[in-house]
XYZ file of C-alpha atoms in Angstrom:
489
model
C 38.422 -10.653 19.149
C 35.448 -8.309 19.578
C 33.623 -8.697 22.833
C 29.961 -9.684 22.751
C 27.621 -7.003 24.028
C 26.216 -7.657 27.487
C 23.060 -5.845 28.500
C 23.070 -3.812 31.684
C 20.227 -4.208 34.207
C 18.893 -0.818 33.037
C 18.805 -1.951 29.396
C 17.139 -5.219 30.362
C 14.478 -3.319 32.305
C 13.826 -1.004 29.367
C 13.538 -3.927 26.946
C 11.186 -5.775 29.292
C 9.050 -2.650 29.791
C 8.840 -2.134 26.023
C 7.859 -5.778 25.515
C 5.233 -5.661 28.267
C 3.703 -2.394 27.099
C 3.271 -3.526 23.508
C 2.624 -7.157 24.524
C 5.073 -8.432 21.932
C 5.826 -11.762 23.614
C 2.289 -12.132 24.957
C 0.914 -12.023 21.415
C 3.476 -14.508 20.129
C 5.455 -11.982 18.129
C 9.042 -10.743 17.984
C 10.598 -7.350 17.200
C 11.801 -8.738 13.869
C 8.296 -9.788 12.844
C 6.941 -6.392 13.843
C 9.527 -4.615 11.686
C 8.780 -6.847 8.704
C 5.066 -6.308 9.193
C 5.494 -2.559 9.428
C 7.521 -2.509 6.230
C 4.967 -4.641 4.366
C 2.085 -2.410 5.457
C 3.928 0.723 4.353
C 4.804 -0.621 0.930
C 1.220 -1.747 0.278
C -0.270 1.654 1.158
C 2.530 4.089 0.252
C 0.664 4.770 -2.989
C -1.692 7.058 -1.044
C 1.078 9.676 -0.826
C 0.833 9.954 -4.611
C -2.810 9.077 -5.254
C -4.505 11.301 -2.667
C -2.869 14.482 -4.027
C -3.914 13.515 -7.560
C -7.553 13.004 -6.528
C -7.825 16.184 -4.468
C -5.439 18.269 -6.557
C -7.257 17.659 -9.829
C -10.601 18.930 -8.464
C -11.770 22.529 -8.079
C -13.919 24.060 -5.368
C -16.904 26.389 -5.758
C -14.572 29.315 -6.445
C -12.550 27.430 -9.048
C -9.538 27.069 -6.735
C -7.225 24.055 -6.603
C -5.061 22.615 -3.827
C -1.328 22.432 -4.552
C -0.262 18.842 -5.226
C 3.181 19.081 -3.507
C 1.533 20.468 -0.368
C -1.113 17.724 -0.494
C 1.579 15.034 -0.762
C 3.464 16.384 2.255
C 0.308 16.752 4.370
C -0.904 13.274 3.369
C 2.367 11.690 4.512
C 2.503 13.768 7.715
C -1.005 12.952 8.946
C -0.665 9.275 7.973
C 2.608 9.037 9.876
C 1.438 10.791 13.034
C -1.912 8.995 13.218
C -0.399 5.570 12.501
C 2.129 6.048 15.307
C -0.650 7.281 17.618
C -2.648 4.120 16.862
C 0.399 2.014 17.697
C 1.139 3.770 20.975
C -2.421 4.240 22.267
C -4.290 1.197 20.901
C -1.190 -1.026 20.458
C -2.904 -2.603 17.449
C -1.241 -3.153 14.030
C -3.628 -0.890 12.130
C -2.214 1.893 9.952
C -4.144 4.999 8.918
C -4.090 7.400 5.970
C -6.402 9.490 3.818
C -9.454 7.381 2.999
C -10.058 6.418 -0.608
C -13.668 7.001 -1.590
C -14.024 9.652 1.090
C -11.439 11.824 -0.653
C -13.332 11.471 -3.938
C -16.570 12.434 -2.163
C -14.873 15.538 -0.763
C -13.245 16.417 -4.071
C -16.118 15.919 -6.504
C -19.316 16.334 -4.469
C -18.618 18.540 -1.454
C -15.899 21.002 -2.515
C -17.653 22.149 -5.739
C -20.497 23.550 -3.600
C -18.234 25.586 -1.291
C -14.564 26.419 -0.729
C -11.864 23.873 0.091
C -11.627 25.295 3.599
C -15.389 24.869 4.052
C -15.295 21.270 2.778
C -12.418 20.332 5.085
C -14.285 21.980 7.953
C -17.124 19.491 7.440
C -14.603 16.653 7.629
C -13.325 18.032 10.940
C -16.890 18.255 12.282
C -17.572 14.665 11.231
C -14.416 13.472 13.005
C -15.386 15.300 16.200
C -18.871 13.750 16.130
C -17.419 10.250 15.786
C -15.005 10.957 18.656
C -17.950 11.937 20.862
C -19.743 8.706 19.896
C -16.649 6.747 20.931
C -16.233 8.563 24.241
C -19.886 7.997 25.116
C -19.497 4.299 24.350
C -22.121 4.331 21.579
C -19.783 3.390 18.735
C -18.423 0.386 20.636
C -21.949 -0.631 21.682
C -23.081 -0.580 18.048
C -20.143 -2.747 17.112
C -20.989 -5.279 19.839
C -24.588 -5.453 18.611
C -23.509 -6.965 15.284
C -23.802 -10.804 15.292
C -20.500 -12.688 15.492
C -20.904 -14.527 12.183
C -21.798 -11.277 10.432
C -18.533 -9.811 11.720
C -16.761 -12.823 10.220
C -18.508 -12.162 6.907
C -17.292 -8.570 7.042
C -13.704 -9.808 7.242
C -14.223 -12.255 4.366
C -15.876 -9.583 2.240
C -12.982 -7.219 2.840
C -10.621 -9.991 1.767
C -12.421 -10.253 -1.563
C -12.503 -6.470 -1.786
C -8.724 -6.375 -1.317
C -8.284 -8.988 -4.024
C -10.341 -6.982 -6.501
C -8.416 -3.815 -5.632
C -5.150 -5.633 -6.238
C -6.247 -7.150 -9.548
C -7.659 -3.863 -10.843
C -4.750 -1.713 -9.679
C -2.351 -4.084 -11.399
C -4.301 -3.934 -14.669
C -4.864 -7.690 -14.527
C -8.615 -7.014 -14.508
C -9.993 -4.062 -16.486
C -13.338 -2.505 -17.241
C -14.609 -3.330 -20.704
C -15.668 -0.122 -22.511
C -19.406 0.199 -23.227
C -18.573 0.654 -26.895
C -17.347 -2.928 -27.039
C -20.933 -4.086 -27.453
C -20.890 -6.552 -24.577
C -22.753 -6.816 -21.295
C -19.683 -8.202 -19.523
C -18.444 -5.416 -17.197
C -14.830 -6.528 -16.726
C -12.321 -8.746 -18.433
C -8.769 -10.061 -18.387
C -6.142 -7.484 -19.300
C -6.689 -5.738 -22.627
C -9.108 -7.463 -24.972
C -9.019 -10.616 -22.872
C -5.229 -10.903 -23.113
C -2.293 -10.028 -20.880
C -0.226 -8.062 -23.365
C 1.537 -5.459 -21.212
C 4.840 -5.442 -19.380
C 3.264 -4.205 -16.120
C 0.847 -7.157 -16.173
C 3.780 -9.527 -16.613
C 5.541 -7.972 -13.620
C 2.409 -8.418 -11.518
C 1.901 -12.055 -12.536
C 5.524 -13.024 -11.914
C 5.547 -11.166 -8.605
C 2.306 -12.833 -7.514
C 3.544 -16.312 -8.432
C 6.791 -15.718 -6.549
C 4.906 -14.518 -3.466
C 2.541 -17.503 -3.551
C 5.469 -19.924 -3.754
C 7.153 -18.207 -0.808
C 3.923 -18.266 1.221
C 3.382 -21.974 0.563
C 6.987 -22.688 1.544
C 6.453 -20.687 4.771
C 9.312 -18.300 3.980
C 9.553 -15.471 6.501
C 8.923 -12.105 4.909
C 7.268 -13.712 1.868
C 4.961 -10.793 1.117
C 7.664 -8.173 1.630
C 10.122 -10.145 -0.512
C 7.464 -10.356 -3.217
C 6.926 -6.583 -3.230
C 10.642 -5.778 -3.323
C 11.442 -8.402 -5.986
C 8.558 -7.169 -8.152
C 9.783 -3.588 -7.789
C 13.305 -4.513 -8.887
C 11.889 -6.394 -11.880
C 9.671 -3.417 -12.729
C 12.656 -1.034 -12.651
C 14.580 -3.323 -15.018
C 11.582 -3.662 -17.356
C 11.026 0.100 -17.462
C 14.704 0.745 -18.146
C 14.652 -1.623 -21.123
C 11.114 -1.301 -22.548
C 10.393 2.376 -21.691
C 6.758 1.561 -20.885
C 5.883 4.938 -19.366
C 2.820 6.029 -17.347
C -0.803 5.075 -18.029
C -1.474 8.640 -19.196
C 0.850 10.572 -21.520
C 0.044 14.233 -22.183
C -3.505 13.662 -21.007
C -4.073 10.707 -23.348
C -4.494 7.126 -22.086
C -1.657 4.643 -22.490
C -3.289 1.247 -21.729
C 0.046 -0.546 -21.616
C 1.584 1.895 -19.112
C 2.150 1.627 -15.365
C -0.988 2.302 -13.312
C 0.380 5.142 -11.175
C 4.070 5.138 -10.323
C 6.623 4.661 -13.082
C 9.309 2.385 -11.538
C 12.472 4.302 -12.349
C 15.280 5.300 -10.027
C 14.717 8.964 -9.100
C 17.158 11.729 -9.953
C 16.861 13.090 -6.420
C 16.054 11.284 -3.195
C 15.400 14.085 -0.703
C 12.819 16.840 -1.109
C 11.661 19.623 1.236
C 8.013 19.142 2.331
C 5.446 21.907 1.807
C 3.189 22.066 4.883
C 1.260 25.190 3.892
C -2.137 23.425 3.926
C -2.062 22.607 7.641
C -4.893 24.399 9.448
C -6.600 25.518 6.227
C -10.202 24.715 7.241
C -13.366 26.625 8.177
C -15.929 25.034 10.514
C -18.828 27.402 9.766
C -18.375 28.541 6.175
C -20.120 25.550 4.583
C -23.332 26.109 6.521
C -23.632 29.616 5.089
C -22.325 28.853 1.592
C -24.191 25.627 0.785
C -27.008 25.762 3.337
C -27.760 23.804 6.488
C -29.538 20.872 4.798
C -26.781 20.315 2.253
C -24.096 20.499 4.952
C -26.011 18.062 7.182
C -26.414 15.557 4.341
C -22.694 15.689 3.573
C -21.759 15.230 7.253
C -24.176 12.274 7.526
C -22.665 10.595 4.447
C -19.120 11.073 5.742
C -20.177 9.838 9.179
C -21.758 6.597 7.971
C -18.808 5.811 5.707
C -16.153 6.362 8.381
C -18.223 4.830 11.188
C -18.607 1.401 9.628
C -15.560 1.190 7.357
C -13.285 1.228 10.394
C -15.346 -1.382 12.212
C -15.032 -3.747 9.279
C -11.343 -3.022 8.835
C -10.316 -3.644 12.433
C -12.299 -6.907 12.499
C -10.641 -8.091 9.303
C -7.135 -7.197 10.486
C -7.742 -8.717 13.937
C -9.196 -11.838 12.358
C -6.140 -12.247 10.124
C -3.830 -11.963 13.126
C -5.874 -14.102 15.500
C -6.369 -11.101 17.780
C -10.152 -11.258 18.229
C -11.948 -12.602 21.291
C -14.908 -15.005 21.214
C -17.226 -12.095 20.365
C -15.004 -11.091 17.426
C -13.829 -7.981 19.266
C -10.210 -6.799 18.966
C -8.255 -5.741 22.056
C -8.687 -2.091 23.101
C -11.578 -1.555 20.720
C -12.409 1.800 22.304
C -8.871 3.105 21.826
C -8.786 1.924 18.206
C -12.033 3.714 17.407
C -10.978 6.862 19.280
C -7.692 7.221 17.400
C -9.525 6.576 14.141
C -11.995 9.378 14.887
C -9.148 11.752 15.791
C -7.522 10.849 12.479
C -10.704 11.806 10.621
C -10.640 15.275 12.164
C -6.874 15.597 11.686
C -7.219 14.812 7.988
C -9.707 17.629 7.577
C -7.535 20.019 9.553
C -4.601 19.249 7.219
C -6.707 19.430 3.994
C -6.086 15.760 3.111
C -9.740 14.701 3.705
C -10.759 12.195 6.377
C -8.028 9.788 7.485
C -9.144 6.283 8.361
C -7.865 2.785 9.112
C -6.421 0.937 6.115
C -7.256 -2.633 5.255
C -3.799 -2.896 3.671
C -2.617 -3.302 7.274
C -3.581 -6.937 6.818
C -0.477 -7.321 4.642
C 1.648 -6.452 7.662
C -0.308 -8.815 9.875
C 0.232 -11.567 7.325
C 3.977 -10.868 7.721
C 3.741 -11.411 11.484
C 2.769 -8.017 12.921
C 0.646 -8.390 16.042
C 1.277 -5.196 18.014
C 1.596 -1.440 17.746
C 5.345 -1.759 17.186
C 4.634 -2.390 13.500
C 2.835 0.960 13.458
C 5.953 2.690 14.728
C 7.763 1.377 11.661
C 4.987 2.198 9.194
C 4.354 5.627 10.701
C 8.041 6.445 10.777
C 8.333 5.580 7.090
C 5.389 7.856 6.277
C 7.128 10.703 8.089
C 10.288 9.980 6.117
C 8.169 9.949 2.960
C 7.609 13.681 3.435
C 11.290 14.135 2.697
C 11.831 11.047 0.527
C 8.802 11.412 -1.747
C 10.863 10.758 -4.922
C 11.960 7.398 -3.496
C 8.482 6.356 -2.339
C 7.051 6.604 -5.847
C 9.492 3.985 -7.152
C 7.179 1.125 -6.067
C 4.445 0.716 -8.726
C 0.916 -0.551 -8.144
C 1.806 -3.686 -10.064
C 4.398 -4.614 -7.402
C 2.412 -3.624 -4.300
C -0.789 -5.298 -5.549
C 0.715 -8.773 -5.239
C 0.407 -8.433 -1.464
C -3.264 -7.479 -1.642
C -4.196 -10.596 -3.609
C -2.305 -12.921 -1.253
C -3.799 -11.275 1.824
C -7.242 -11.533 0.214
C -6.813 -15.304 0.056
C -5.677 -15.514 3.670
C -8.706 -13.523 4.850
C -11.068 -15.593 2.695
C -10.253 -18.744 4.671
C -12.460 -17.572 7.580
C -15.550 -18.192 5.434
C -15.560 -21.778 6.713
C -16.713 -20.624 10.174
C -20.048 -19.257 8.877
C -23.069 -21.584 9.216
C -24.320 -21.671 5.616
C -27.208 -23.962 6.578
C -28.824 -21.198 8.656
C -30.334 -18.863 6.057
C -31.086 -16.163 8.623
C -27.365 -15.500 8.974
C -26.112 -17.042 5.717
C -28.035 -14.647 3.441
C -26.890 -11.477 5.264
C -23.347 -12.900 5.310
C -23.541 -13.603 1.568
C -24.762 -10.076 0.771
C -22.058 -8.585 2.983
C -19.340 -10.602 1.274
C -20.344 -10.029 -2.355
C -21.406 -6.388 -2.209
C -18.098 -5.128 -0.822
C -16.060 -6.031 -3.923
C -18.934 -5.563 -6.395
C -19.768 -2.041 -5.198
C -16.200 -1.133 -4.202
C -17.357 -0.136 -0.728
C -17.005 -1.657 2.730
C -19.928 0.388 4.055
C -22.276 -0.836 1.319
C -21.552 -4.447 2.227
C -22.033 -3.890 5.947
C -25.245 -1.958 5.303
C -26.735 -4.689 3.123
C -25.834 -7.329 5.709
C -27.346 -5.419 8.634
C -30.566 -4.496 6.826
C -31.160 -8.031 5.520
C -30.348 -9.584 8.921
C -32.892 -7.389 10.719
C -35.506 -7.944 7.999
C -35.152 -11.727 8.009
C -35.301 -11.941 11.797
C -38.497 -9.869 11.854
C -39.998 -11.915 9.006
C -39.328 -15.116 10.957
C -40.956 -13.709 14.095
C -37.664 -13.478 15.935
C -37.467 -9.723 16.325
C -36.439 -10.054 19.983
C -33.199 -11.739 18.932
C -32.062 -8.506 17.299
C -30.188 -6.034 19.496
C -32.149 -2.742 19.792
C -29.152 -0.764 18.525
C -29.094 -2.864 15.371
C -32.580 -1.613 14.470
C -31.290 1.960 14.666
C -28.267 1.034 12.554
C -30.525 -0.593 9.954
C -32.645 2.574 9.735
C -29.539 4.713 9.295
C -28.317 2.457 6.503
C -31.700 2.678 4.784
C -31.326 6.465 4.847
C -27.749 6.078 3.617
C -28.821 4.003 0.607
C -31.694 6.418 -0.124
C -29.566 9.538 0.132
C -29.746 10.070 -3.648
C -33.563 10.393 -3.768
C -33.532 12.285 -0.469
C -31.064 14.839 -1.841
C -33.257 15.240 -4.929
C -36.354 15.876 -2.791
C -34.629 18.234 -0.369
C -32.447 20.196 -2.708
């Protein structure tokens, strides 16, 4: 009979040191839960390895140059992996990072066309350095503490709704109604108000399965839902030959949103890391002018500054990791790693990297520590070599997790005092504007501005933290950047 393994005193000491450092037992977690959480987070955000290269690679800079998509995919996976692991080791918080959606579109379609790619990425590096300085001086953390507790709760709820909308849209369950349809309704169910596609069916069945598993308290419910939906999608594609959403440049409304779920011909691929270090810190100031460069840096700064604050609150809230002031543990370390990731993304030509709200999927699976990040980050590093395998999971399978997590985060809305209009109205604007404008920063900005305004209008200006007045002014400038750019340029 095989002998059972007995741990030596050295092994026991190492295990105890690992547990103490990451606070696994202290936070009520286990290594198994951390692994499941890390897997769930990776599968819900692995799409960025495909999507970020498509966004950046399909744009041209001021000289008409393009970035190579294979090199973008490799750099995207590399930076996401390294920064996610760094967050796990330094901040010990289950928050994964990757190239920021929205920011990458800003870089691709607004900044790069006015300069070279190297110049544009140089601005991203500068923005990341500025945020790092704000963290090291304590200003970024102080700003975060100045936000009222219930408004922080509203930020988490709003992000939950935002996640739900992302999941429904990515899965094709909700679609924009074309203007030519002659209706004022902006979105509708499926195509023509009907769910008539195979991908939509995969999403619905996967979502229902996940909900049943969640209600029955099955461990790994979200991860099981993603994997089961992926298997179903592969079978459906093999039989129905659905294909991608675009074929030869023409739309295919019944196709898969991004990844076509078919078993790849090859599993391993050699990564192209030629874009690393391809940035210029000073070129943009000469090419586009000082005012234009400053406006772009300010826009990037505001977006990264507050998106991360909202994300870490939402993830901490989902995992019960916030203190009585709605602050996560090691806030300073979280914000510092996030700012380093912004600069690293620019240095690798993947645009600013930031914390991902999809991390909440891992937290919902039980992740409570940075150990989950070791798993997620490791998988991103493997994705550099296993890119063909990563693209097997379609949006329609991964989106089931986003909808379920959106519900879980929505439950915190009960802690907001809806009878106190001075906080209820800012909370309401924060919650609704995130999904309706597809932006975390827009929701936070509306909440902060309205909170300050209502307090002043009620003669309670002294109740507002002085830093919050400065934040409100910055958000006013942020919302007026369109007219300001017109006047200046």
